[in-house]
Amino acid sequence: MATAAPLRSRKAQIDRTATALFRARGFAATSMRELATELGLEAGSLYSHIKSKEEILHRVCFGLAEAFFAGFEAATAATSAPIATQLRQAIEAHVRVLTRDSAASAVFLHEWRHLSEPARSEFLALRDRYEAAFRSLIQRGIATAELHAPDAAFATLALLASLNWLPAWYRPDGKLTPDEIAHRLADQLLGGLLNERAAMSQ
Amino acid sequence: MATAAPLRSRKAQIDRTATALFRARGFAATSMRELATELGLEAGSLYSHIKSKEEILHRVCFGLAEAFFAGFEAATAATSAPIATQLRQAIEAHVRVLTRDSAASAVFLHEWRHLSEPARSEFLALRDRYEAAFRSLIQRGIATAELHAPDAAFATLALLASLNWLPAWYRPDGKLTPDEIAHRLADQLLGGLLNERAAMSQ
DNA sequence: TATACTTCCTAACGCTCGTTAGCAAAAAAA
DNA sequence: TTTTTTTGCTAACGAGCGTTAGGAAGTATA
């Protein structure tokens, strides 16, 4: 019944469309009938491809978690590099994931609470691990005097906060490219953390 | 039928309880029956005090908007003060509103999309005005060379982003008082904006 | 005491929800 | 060509939703 060669599998199409709806209306306020209409289907037909509404949310949330971890690990793979450099690259990697799919990012950031147990707890554990990785990096930077902050945990939260607000205002057709945004954000956020001497080399 | 003197009006109790539920589960996923149970009532009884579910959301969102504006205007009333000082006080005022009622703040930040028109547009207009007020302050700071940033709009978004993530991690029983948090956040966020010379006087 | 107001109840309304069962047609594989 | 897989339909299920009508009991006011 499919007309031409589908660019992506039907399942992937459902995920993409659902992600956009979840972002715009929220998970709970998005109905399967709405999603089906958006895809030109009837509600029941969705279940030939997916198991449940929550399954979609699960895939989106855990898929993005994987992307964030992959970005961080690539950014900090060069363990001999200056901490400030690693942190800058981790920030830019984080921004790149956020901008590559800002709808999925918004869902990742706000809709995870609609996961039921045990997925919800698993998700939060992942998020904590990610946050801890950033914190550890900043702590090491403070220890080596490359960075300067009164409280590493506090600085980490403020840093991730700035980054994670991005999907709320980022527009793919805006005047700044994702890379420019990443660079500027890193500049501004590292500005408050860098030690004056180290700042010269950045 | 009321037992003792109610500390607050029933309506206010409903608002408070609903706010907590809206924050925890989201507006759409919170049912009136759930809210009623939390208050020891039946669902229908709520409607002796309120007109609709959305009316509660409306009150929370617009009430907080008012609080934010009041804080900003008080912080910037001394127009002859250095821009950096005004900005610091505006930041601290914002944080104080966020910490005074972090549940309502979280609802204000995330649940406004469930307002129906025209309330939704009115809300967004208010939010834009508030953001513009911050941006204007920063722009003037750049113009007088008190502040330093490549792009005022960008700096404003990053600044408010850091602040608005606060309700996500703030705990009233944490080790930092609201004032300490406000002060530290202001320190860290102004750090990236202050010109080096002006920084001495801060 | 009579009157009004506040507060809450029970019962039900029309509606939408996520999901399932059973079937059918097209596409792909054999 | 036969078989299997993919994709989609219609119809309906049980449940929960926000909300309302109408009544009753307690409290305050006159």
CSV table of C-alpha atoms (C1' of nucleotides) in Angstrom, one decimal:
chain,number,residue,atom,x,y,z
A,1,MET,CA,0.0,0.0,0.0
A,2,ALA,CA,3.0,2.2,0.4
A,3,THR,CA,3.3,4.5,-2.6
A,4,ALA,CA,7.0,5.1,-3.3
A,5,ALA,CA,10.1,4.0,-1.6
A,6,PRO,CA,9.8,5.4,2.0
A,7,LEU,CA,12.8,7.6,2.8
A,8,ARG,CA,12.8,6.2,6.3
A,9,SER,CA,11.0,3.2,7.8
A,10,ARG,CA,7.5,3.8,8.9
A,11,LYS,CA,8.6,3.3,12.5
A,12,ALA,CA,11.2,6.1,12.1
A,13,GLN,CA,8.6,8.4,10.6
A,14,ILE,CA,6.3,7.7,13.5
A,15,ASP,CA,9.1,8.5,16.0
A,16,ARG,CA,10.0,11.7,14.2
A,17,THR,CA,6.4,13.0,14.0
A,18,ALA,CA,5.6,11.9,17.6
A,19,THR,CA,8.7,13.7,18.8
A,20,ALA,CA,7.6,17.0,17.2
A,21,LEU,CA,4.1,16.6,18.7
A,22,PHE,CA,5.5,15.6,22.1
A,23,ARG,CA,7.6,18.7,22.1
A,24,ALA,CA,4.8,21.1,20.9
A,25,ARG,CA,2.0,19.8,23.1
A,26,GLY,CA,3.7,17.6,25.7
A,27,PHE,CA,3.5,13.8,25.9
A,28,ALA,CA,0.3,13.6,27.9
A,29,ALA,CA,-1.5,16.1,25.8
A,30,THR,CA,-0.6,14.3,22.5
A,31,SER,CA,-3.2,11.7,21.4
A,32,MET,CA,-2.5,8.8,19.3
A,33,ARG,CA,-5.3,9.9,17.0
A,34,GLU,CA,-3.5,13.3,16.5
A,35,LEU,CA,-0.3,11.5,15.7
A,36,ALA,CA,-2.0,9.2,13.3
A,37,THR,CA,-3.7,12.1,11.5
A,38,GLU,CA,-0.4,13.9,11.1
A,39,LEU,CA,0.9,10.8,9.4
A,40,GLY,CA,-2.2,10.3,7.3
A,41,LEU,CA,-3.3,7.1,9.1
A,42,GLU,CA,-6.0,5.9,11.5
A,43,ALA,CA,-5.1,5.6,15.1
A,44,GLY,CA,-5.2,1.8,15.2
A,45,SER,CA,-2.8,1.5,12.3
A,46,LEU,CA,0.0,2.8,14.4
A,47,TYR,CA,0.0,-0.4,16.4
A,48,SER,CA,1.3,-2.3,13.4
A,49,HIS,CA,4.6,-0.5,13.9
A,50,ILE,CA,4.8,0.3,17.6
A,51,LYS,CA,3.9,-1.4,20.8
A,52,SER,CA,2.7,1.5,22.8
A,53,LYS,CA,2.8,5.3,23.1
A,54,GLU,CA,5.3,5.1,25.8
A,55,GLU,CA,7.6,3.0,23.7
A,56,ILE,CA,8.1,6.0,21.4
A,57,LEU,CA,9.0,8.2,24.4
A,58,HIS,CA,11.3,5.6,25.7
A,59,ARG,CA,13.2,5.4,22.4
A,60,VAL,CA,13.5,9.1,22.1
A,61,CYS,CA,14.8,9.6,25.7
A,62,PHE,CA,17.3,6.8,25.7
A,63,GLY,CA,18.4,7.4,22.2
A,64,LEU,CA,19.4,10.9,23.1
A,65,ALA,CA,21.0,9.9,26.3
A,66,GLU,CA,23.3,7.7,24.2
A,67,ALA,CA,24.1,10.6,21.9
A,68,PHE,CA,25.1,12.8,24.8
A,69,PHE,CA,27.4,10.2,26.2
A,70,ALA,CA,29.0,9.5,22.9
A,71,GLY,CA,29.6,13.2,22.4
A,72,PHE,CA,31.1,13.7,25.8
A,73,GLU,CA,33.4,10.7,25.5
A,74,ALA,CA,34.7,11.8,22.1
A,75,ALA,CA,35.3,15.3,23.5
A,76,THR,CA,37.3,14.0,26.5
A,77,ALA,CA,39.1,11.2,24.8
A,78,ALA,CA,42.4,13.2,24.6
A,79,THR,CA,43.0,12.9,28.4
A,80,SER,CA,46.4,14.7,28.1
A,81,ALA,CA,44.8,17.8,26.7
A,82,PRO,CA,44.2,20.8,29.0
A,83,ILE,CA,41.0,20.4,31.0
A,84,ALA,CA,39.8,23.7,29.7
A,85,THR,CA,40.1,22.4,26.2
A,86,GLN,CA,38.3,19.1,27.0
A,87,LEU,CA,35.5,21.1,28.7
A,88,ARG,CA,35.2,23.4,25.7
A,89,GLN,CA,34.9,20.4,23.4
A,90,ALA,CA,32.4,18.7,25.8
A,91,ILE,CA,30.3,21.9,25.7
A,92,GLU,CA,30.4,22.1,22.0
A,93,ALA,CA,29.5,18.4,21.6
A,94,HIS,CA,26.6,18.9,23.9
A,95,VAL,CA,25.4,21.8,21.9
A,96,ARG,CA,25.8,19.9,18.7
A,97,VAL,CA,23.5,17.1,19.9
A,98,LEU,CA,21.0,19.7,21.1
A,99,THR,CA,20.9,21.5,17.7
A,100,ARG,CA,21.1,18.4,15.6
A,101,ASP,CA,17.6,17.4,16.8
A,102,SER,CA,16.2,20.1,19.0
A,103,ALA,CA,12.7,18.5,19.1
A,104,ALA,CA,14.1,15.3,20.5
A,105,SER,CA,16.3,17.3,22.9
A,106,ALA,CA,13.3,19.2,24.2
A,107,VAL,CA,11.5,15.9,24.8
A,108,PHE,CA,14.6,14.4,26.4
A,109,LEU,CA,14.8,17.4,28.8
A,110,HIS,CA,11.1,17.7,29.7
A,111,GLU,CA,9.0,14.7,28.9
A,112,TRP,CA,11.0,11.9,30.6
A,113,ARG,CA,8.8,12.2,33.7
A,114,HIS,CA,6.1,10.4,31.7
A,115,LEU,CA,8.2,7.3,31.5
A,116,SER,CA,6.8,4.7,33.9
A,117,GLU,CA,9.0,2.7,36.2
A,118,PRO,CA,11.5,1.2,35.9
A,119,ALA,CA,12.4,3.2,32.8
A,120,ARG,CA,12.0,6.5,34.7
A,121,SER,CA,14.6,5.6,37.3
A,122,GLU,CA,16.9,4.2,34.7
A,123,PHE,CA,16.7,7.4,32.8
A,124,LEU,CA,17.4,9.5,35.8
A,125,ALA,CA,20.4,7.4,36.7
A,126,LEU,CA,21.8,8.0,33.2
A,127,ARG,CA,21.2,11.7,33.5
A,128,ASP,CA,23.0,11.8,36.9
A,129,ARG,CA,25.9,9.9,35.4
A,130,TYR,CA,26.2,12.5,32.6
A,131,GLU,CA,26.0,15.4,35.0
A,132,ALA,CA,28.6,13.7,37.3
A,133,ALA,CA,31.0,13.4,34.3
A,134,PHE,CA,30.8,17.1,33.7
A,135,ARG,CA,31.2,17.8,37.4
A,136,SER,CA,34.3,15.6,37.6
A,137,LEU,CA,35.9,17.4,34.6
A,138,ILE,CA,35.3,20.7,36.3
A,139,GLN,CA,36.6,19.5,39.6
A,140,ARG,CA,39.8,18.3,38.0
A,141,GLY,CA,40.1,21.7,36.3
A,142,ILE,CA,39.8,23.4,39.6
A,143,ALA,CA,42.3,21.0,41.2
A,144,THR,CA,44.9,21.8,38.5
A,145,ALA,CA,44.1,25.5,38.8
A,146,GLU,CA,43.0,25.7,35.2
A,147,LEU,CA,39.5,26.6,36.2
A,148,HIS,CA,38.2,28.7,39.0
A,149,ALA,CA,34.9,28.3,40.8
A,150,PRO,CA,33.8,28.4,44.4
A,151,ASP,CA,31.8,25.2,44.0
A,152,ALA,CA,32.2,22.7,41.3
A,153,ALA,CA,28.7,21.2,41.7
A,154,PHE,CA,27.1,24.6,41.5
A,155,ALA,CA,29.2,25.6,38.5
A,156,THR,CA,28.2,22.4,36.7
A,157,LEU,CA,24.5,23.0,37.3
A,158,ALA,CA,24.7,26.5,36.0
A,159,LEU,CA,26.7,25.4,33.0
A,160,LEU,CA,24.3,22.7,32.0
A,161,ALA,CA,21.4,24.9,32.7
A,162,SER,CA,22.6,27.4,30.1
A,163,LEU,CA,23.1,24.7,27.5
A,164,ASN,CA,19.8,22.9,28.1
A,165,TRP,CA,17.8,26.0,27.6
A,166,LEU,CA,19.0,26.1,24.1
A,167,PRO,CA,16.2,24.0,22.5
A,168,ALA,CA,13.7,26.5,23.8
A,169,TRP,CA,15.0,29.3,21.6
A,170,TYR,CA,17.1,27.6,18.9
A,171,ARG,CA,15.8,27.9,15.4
A,172,PRO,CA,17.5,25.9,12.6
A,173,ASP,CA,16.9,28.7,10.2
A,174,GLY,CA,18.4,31.4,12.6
A,175,LYS,CA,21.3,33.5,11.7
A,176,LEU,CA,23.8,31.5,13.7
A,177,THR,CA,25.0,28.1,12.7
A,178,PRO,CA,25.0,25.3,15.3
A,179,ASP,CA,28.8,25.5,15.3
A,180,GLU,CA,28.8,29.3,15.9
A,181,ILE,CA,26.3,28.9,18.7
A,182,ALA,CA,28.4,26.1,20.2
A,183,HIS,CA,31.5,28.3,20.0
A,184,ARG,CA,29.9,31.4,21.5
A,185,LEU,CA,28.2,29.5,24.3
A,186,ALA,CA,31.5,27.9,25.1
A,187,ASP,CA,33.2,31.2,25.1
A,188,GLN,CA,30.7,32.8,27.4
A,189,LEU,CA,30.4,29.9,29.8
A,190,LEU,CA,34.1,29.2,30.0
A,191,GLY,CA,34.6,33.0,30.6
A,192,GLY,CA,33.2,32.7,34.1
A,193,LEU,CA,35.3,29.6,34.9
A,194,LEU,CA,38.7,30.2,33.4
A,195,ASN,CA,41.5,31.3,35.5
A,196,GLU,CA,42.9,34.6,34.2
A,197,ARG,CA,46.3,33.2,33.3
A,198,ALA,CA,44.9,30.1,31.6
A,199,ALA,CA,42.4,32.4,29.7
A,200,MET,CA,45.3,33.8,27.7
A,201,SER,CA,45.9,30.4,26.1
A,202,GLN,CA,42.3,29.9,25.1
B,1,MET,CA,-18.4,21.6,57.7
B,2,ALA,CA,-15.0,23.2,57.9
B,3,THR,CA,-13.2,21.9,61.0
B,4,ALA,CA,-10.9,24.7,62.3
B,5,ALA,CA,-10.1,28.1,61.0
B,6,PRO,CA,-8.5,27.5,57.6
B,7,LEU,CA,-5.1,29.0,57.4
B,8,ARG,CA,-5.8,30.0,53.9
B,9,SER,CA,-8.9,30.2,51.9
B,10,ARG,CA,-10.0,26.9,50.2
B,11,LYS,CA,-9.3,28.5,46.9
B,12,ALA,CA,-5.7,29.2,47.8
B,13,GLN,CA,-5.3,25.7,49.1
B,14,ILE,CA,-6.5,24.3,45.8
B,15,ASP,CA,-4.1,26.6,44.0
B,16,ARG,CA,-1.1,25.5,46.1
B,17,THR,CA,-1.9,21.8,45.8
B,18,ALA,CA,-2.7,22.0,42.1
B,19,THR,CA,0.6,23.8,41.5
B,20,ALA,CA,2.6,21.1,43.2
B,21,LEU,CA,0.8,18.4,41.2
B,22,PHE,CA,1.1,20.4,37.9
B,23,ARG,CA,4.8,20.6,38.6
B,24,ALA,CA,5.3,16.9,39.5
B,25,ARG,CA,3.1,15.3,36.8
B,26,GLY,CA,2.4,18.2,34.3
B,27,PHE,CA,-0.8,20.0,33.7
B,28,ALA,CA,-2.3,17.5,31.2
B,29,ALA,CA,-1.5,14.5,33.3
B,30,THR,CA,-3.0,15.9,36.5
B,31,SER,CA,-6.6,14.9,36.9
B,32,MET,CA,-9.1,16.9,38.9
B,33,ARG,CA,-9.9,13.7,40.8
B,34,GLU,CA,-6.3,13.4,41.8
B,35,LEU,CA,-6.3,17.0,42.9
B,36,ALA,CA,-9.5,16.5,44.9
B,37,THR,CA,-8.1,13.4,46.6
B,38,GLU,CA,-5.0,15.2,47.7
B,39,LEU,CA,-7.3,17.8,49.3
B,40,GLY,CA,-9.6,15.2,50.9
B,41,LEU,CA,-12.5,16.1,48.6
B,42,GLU,CA,-14.5,14.7,45.8
B,43,ALA,CA,-13.8,15.9,42.3
B,44,GLY,CA,-17.1,17.8,41.9
B,45,SER,CA,-16.6,19.7,45.1
B,46,LEU,CA,-13.7,21.6,43.6
B,47,TYR,CA,-16.1,23.5,41.3
B,48,SER,CA,-17.6,25.3,44.3
B,49,HIS,CA,-14.3,27.2,44.5
B,50,ILE,CA,-13.0,27.3,41.0
B,51,LYS,CA,-14.4,27.7,37.5
B,52,SER,CA,-12.2,25.3,35.6
B,53,LYS,CA,-8.9,23.5,35.7
B,54,GLU,CA,-7.3,26.0,33.4
B,55,GLU,CA,-8.4,28.8,35.6
B,56,ILE,CA,-5.9,27.5,38.2
B,57,LEU,CA,-3.1,27.4,35.6
B,58,HIS,CA,-4.0,30.9,34.5
B,59,ARG,CA,-3.7,32.3,38.0
B,60,VAL,CA,-0.4,30.6,38.7
B,61,CYS,CA,1.2,31.7,35.4
B,62,PHE,CA,0.0,35.3,35.5
B,63,GLY,CA,0.6,35.7,39.2
B,64,LEU,CA,4.2,34.7,38.8
B,65,ALA,CA,4.7,37.0,35.8
B,66,GLU,CA,3.6,39.8,38.0
B,67,ALA,CA,6.1,38.8,40.7
B,68,PHE,CA,8.9,38.8,38.1
B,69,PHE,CA,8.1,42.2,36.8
B,70,ALA,CA,7.8,43.6,40.3
B,71,GLY,CA,11.2,42.2,41.2
B,72,PHE,CA,12.8,43.6,38.1
B,73,GLU,CA,11.3,47.1,38.5
B,74,ALA,CA,12.5,47.3,42.1
B,75,ALA,CA,15.9,46.1,41.1
B,76,THR,CA,16.3,48.7,38.4
B,77,ALA,CA,14.5,51.6,40.1
B,78,ALA,CA,17.8,53.3,41.0
B,79,THR,CA,18.5,54.4,37.4
B,80,SER,CA,21.6,56.3,38.3
B,81,ALA,CA,23.3,53.2,39.8
B,82,PRO,CA,25.9,51.4,37.6
B,83,ILE,CA,24.3,49.1,35.1
B,84,ALA,CA,26.3,46.1,36.5
B,85,THR,CA,24.7,46.8,39.9
B,86,GLN,CA,21.2,47.0,38.5
B,87,LEU,CA,21.8,43.8,36.6
B,88,ARG,CA,23.1,42.0,39.7
B,89,GLN,CA,20.0,43.1,41.6
B,90,ALA,CA,17.7,42.1,38.8
B,91,ILE,CA,19.4,38.7,38.8
B,92,GLU,CA,19.0,38.3,42.5
B,93,ALA,CA,15.4,39.4,42.4
B,94,HIS,CA,14.7,36.9,39.7
B,95,VAL,CA,16.3,34.1,41.8
B,96,ARG,CA,14.4,35.2,44.8
B,97,VAL,CA,11.1,34.8,43.0
B,98,LEU,CA,12.2,31.4,41.7
B,99,THR,CA,13.2,30.2,45.2
B,100,ARG,CA,10.3,31.7,47.1
B,101,ASP,CA,7.9,29.3,45.2
B,102,SER,CA,9.8,26.9,43.0
B,103,ALA,CA,6.8,24.8,42.3
B,104,ALA,CA,4.9,27.7,40.9
B,105,SER,CA,8.0,28.8,39.0
B,106,ALA,CA,8.4,25.4,37.4
B,107,VAL,CA,4.7,25.6,36.3
B,108,PHE,CA,5.3,29.2,35.0
B,109,LEU,CA,8.3,28.0,33.0
B,110,HIS,CA,6.9,24.8,31.5
B,111,GLU,CA,3.1,24.5,31.7
B,112,TRP,CA,2.1,27.8,30.1
B,113,ARG,CA,1.6,26.0,26.8
B,114,HIS,CA,-1.5,24.4,28.1
B,115,LEU,CA,-3.2,27.8,28.4
B,116,SER,CA,-5.7,28.2,25.6
B,117,GLU,CA,-6.0,31.3,23.5
B,118,PRO,CA,-6.0,34.2,24.1
B,119,ALA,CA,-4.4,33.6,27.4
B,120,ARG,CA,-1.5,31.8,25.8
B,121,SER,CA,-0.6,34.7,23.6
B,122,GLU,CA,-1.0,37.2,26.4
B,123,PHE,CA,1.4,35.2,28.5
B,124,LEU,CA,4.0,34.9,25.8
B,125,ALA,CA,3.8,38.7,25.2
B,126,LEU,CA,4.5,39.2,28.9
B,127,ARG,CA,7.4,36.8,28.8
B,128,ASP,CA,8.8,38.6,25.8
B,129,ARG,CA,8.5,42.0,27.6
B,130,TYR,CA,10.4,40.6,30.5
B,131,GLU,CA,13.1,39.2,28.4
B,132,ALA,CA,13.3,42.5,26.5
B,133,ALA,CA,13.8,44.4,29.7
B,134,PHE,CA,16.8,42.3,30.6
B,135,ARG,CA,18.2,42.6,27.1
B,136,SER,CA,17.8,46.3,27.2
B,137,LEU,CA,19.7,46.5,30.5
B,138,ILE,CA,22.5,44.4,29.1
B,139,GLN,CA,22.6,46.5,25.9
B,140,ARG,CA,22.9,49.7,27.9
B,141,GLY,CA,25.7,48.1,29.9
B,142,ILE,CA,27.5,47.3,26.7
B,143,ALA,CA,27.0,50.8,25.4
B,144,THR,CA,28.5,52.3,28.5
B,145,ALA,CA,31.3,49.7,28.3
B,146,GLU,CA,30.4,48.4,31.8
B,147,LEU,CA,29.6,45.1,30.3
B,148,HIS,CA,31.2,43.1,27.5
B,149,ALA,CA,29.5,40.6,25.2
B,150,PRO,CA,29.5,40.0,21.5
B,151,ASP,CA,25.8,39.8,21.3
B,152,ALA,CA,23.4,41.2,23.8
B,153,ALA,CA,20.5,39.0,22.7
B,154,PHE,CA,22.6,35.9,23.0
B,155,ALA,CA,23.9,36.9,26.4
B,156,THR,CA,20.4,37.6,27.6
B,157,LEU,CA,19.2,34.2,26.6
B,158,ALA,CA,22.1,32.4,28.2
B,159,LEU,CA,21.7,34.4,31.3
B,160,LEU,CA,18.0,33.7,31.8
B,161,ALA,CA,18.6,30.1,30.8
B,162,SER,CA,21.0,29.6,33.8
B,163,LEU,CA,18.5,31.2,36.1
B,164,ASN,CA,15.5,29.4,34.9
B,165,TRP,CA,17.0,26.0,35.3
B,166,LEU,CA,17.1,26.7,39.0
B,167,PRO,CA,13.7,25.3,39.9
B,168,ALA,CA,14.8,22.0,38.5
B,169,TRP,CA,17.4,21.4,41.1
B,170,TYR,CA,16.7,23.9,43.9
B,171,ARG,CA,15.7,22.3,47.2
B,172,PRO,CA,14.4,24.6,50.0
B,173,ASP,CA,16.2,22.4,52.6
B,174,GLY,CA,19.5,22.5,50.7
B,175,LYS,CA,22.7,23.8,52.2
B,176,LEU,CA,22.6,27.1,50.4
B,177,THR,CA,20.0,29.8,51.4
B,178,PRO,CA,18.1,31.5,48.5
B,179,ASP,CA,20.2,34.6,49.1
B,180,GLU,CA,23.4,32.7,48.8
B,181,ILE,CA,22.3,31.0,45.7
B,182,ALA,CA,21.2,34.4,44.2
B,183,HIS,CA,24.6,35.9,45.1
B,184,ARG,CA,26.7,33.1,43.7
B,185,LEU,CA,24.6,32.8,40.5
B,186,ALA,CA,25.0,36.6,40.0
B,187,ASP,CA,28.7,36.3,40.6
B,188,GLN,CA,29.2,33.5,38.1
B,189,LEU,CA,26.9,35.0,35.5
B,190,LEU,CA,28.2,38.5,35.7
B,191,GLY,CA,31.7,37.1,35.6
B,192,GLY,CA,31.3,36.3,31.9
B,193,LEU,CA,29.9,39.8,31.2
B,194,LEU,CA,31.8,42.3,33.3
B,195,ASN,CA,34.5,44.3,31.7
B,196,GLU,CA,37.8,43.7,33.5
B,197,ARG,CA,38.1,47.2,34.8
B,198,ALA,CA,34.6,47.4,36.0
B,199,ALA,CA,35.0,44.0,37.6
B,200,MET,CA,37.3,45.5,40.2
B,201,SER,CA,34.4,47.6,41.7
B,202,GLN,CA,32.0,44.7,41.9
C,1,DT,C1',-35.4,32.3,64.7
C,2,DA,C1',-35.1,33.1,59.8
C,3,DT,C1',-31.9,33.9,55.9
C,4,DA,C1',-27.9,33.6,53.3
C,5,DC,C1',-23.5,31.8,52.2
C,6,DT,C1',-19.9,28.4,52.2
C,7,DT,C1',-18.7,23.9,51.6
C,8,DC,C1',-19.1,19.3,50.1
C,9,DC,C1',-21.7,15.3,48.4
C,10,DT,C1',-23.7,11.9,44.9
C,11,DA,C1',-24.7,10.8,40.4
C,12,DA,C1',-24.2,11.4,36.0
C,13,DC,C1',-23.4,13.8,31.3
C,14,DG,C1',-20.8,13.5,26.9
C,15,DC,C1',-16.4,12.9,25.4
C,16,DT,C1',-11.8,11.3,24.5
C,17,DC,C1',-8.3,8.2,25.6
C,18,DG,C1',-4.9,4.1,24.5
C,19,DT,C1',-5.3,-0.1,22.8
C,20,DT,C1',-7.1,-4.5,20.6
C,21,DA,C1',-9.3,-7.9,17.3
C,22,DG,C1',-10.1,-9.3,12.9
C,23,DC,C1',-9.7,-8.5,8.3
C,24,DA,C1',-7.8,-6.9,3.6
C,25,DA,C1',-4.7,-5.3,0.2
C,26,DA,C1',-0.2,-4.4,-1.5
C,27,DA,C1',4.8,-5.6,-1.7
C,28,DA,C1',8.5,-8.7,-1.2
C,29,DA,C1',10.4,-13.2,-1.0
C,30,DA,C1',10.3,-18.0,-2.3
D,1,DT,C1',2.8,-18.7,-8.6
D,2,DT,C1',2.5,-19.3,-3.8
D,3,DT,C1',3.8,-17.7,0.6
D,4,DT,C1',5.1,-14.3,3.8
D,5,DT,C1',5.6,-9.7,5.4
D,6,DT,C1',4.3,-5.1,5.7
D,7,DT,C1',1.0,-1.8,6.0
D,8,DG,C1',-3.4,-0.1,6.8
D,9,DC,C1',-8.5,-0.3,7.7
D,10,DT,C1',-13.0,-0.5,10.6
D,11,DA,C1',-15.2,-1.1,14.8
D,12,DA,C1',-15.2,-1.4,19.3
D,13,DC,C1',-13.6,-2.2,24.4
D,14,DG,C1',-13.2,-0.3,29.1
D,15,DA,C1',-11.5,3.4,31.4
D,16,DG,C1',-10.8,7.9,32.7
D,17,DC,C1',-11.5,12.7,31.7
D,18,DG,C1',-13.5,17.7,32.9
D,19,DT,C1',-17.6,19.3,34.2
D,20,DT,C1',-22.5,20.0,35.8
D,21,DA,C1',-27.0,19.6,38.3
D,22,DG,C1',-29.3,19.3,42.4
D,23,DG,C1',-29.4,18.7,47.1
D,24,DA,C1',-27.8,18.9,52.0
D,25,DA,C1',-25.4,20.2,56.1
D,26,DG,C1',-22.7,23.4,58.6
D,27,DT,C1',-21.6,28.4,59.6
D,28,DA,C1',-22.4,33.2,59.8
D,29,DT,C1',-25.5,37.1,59.5
D,30,DA,C1',-29.9,39.4,60.4
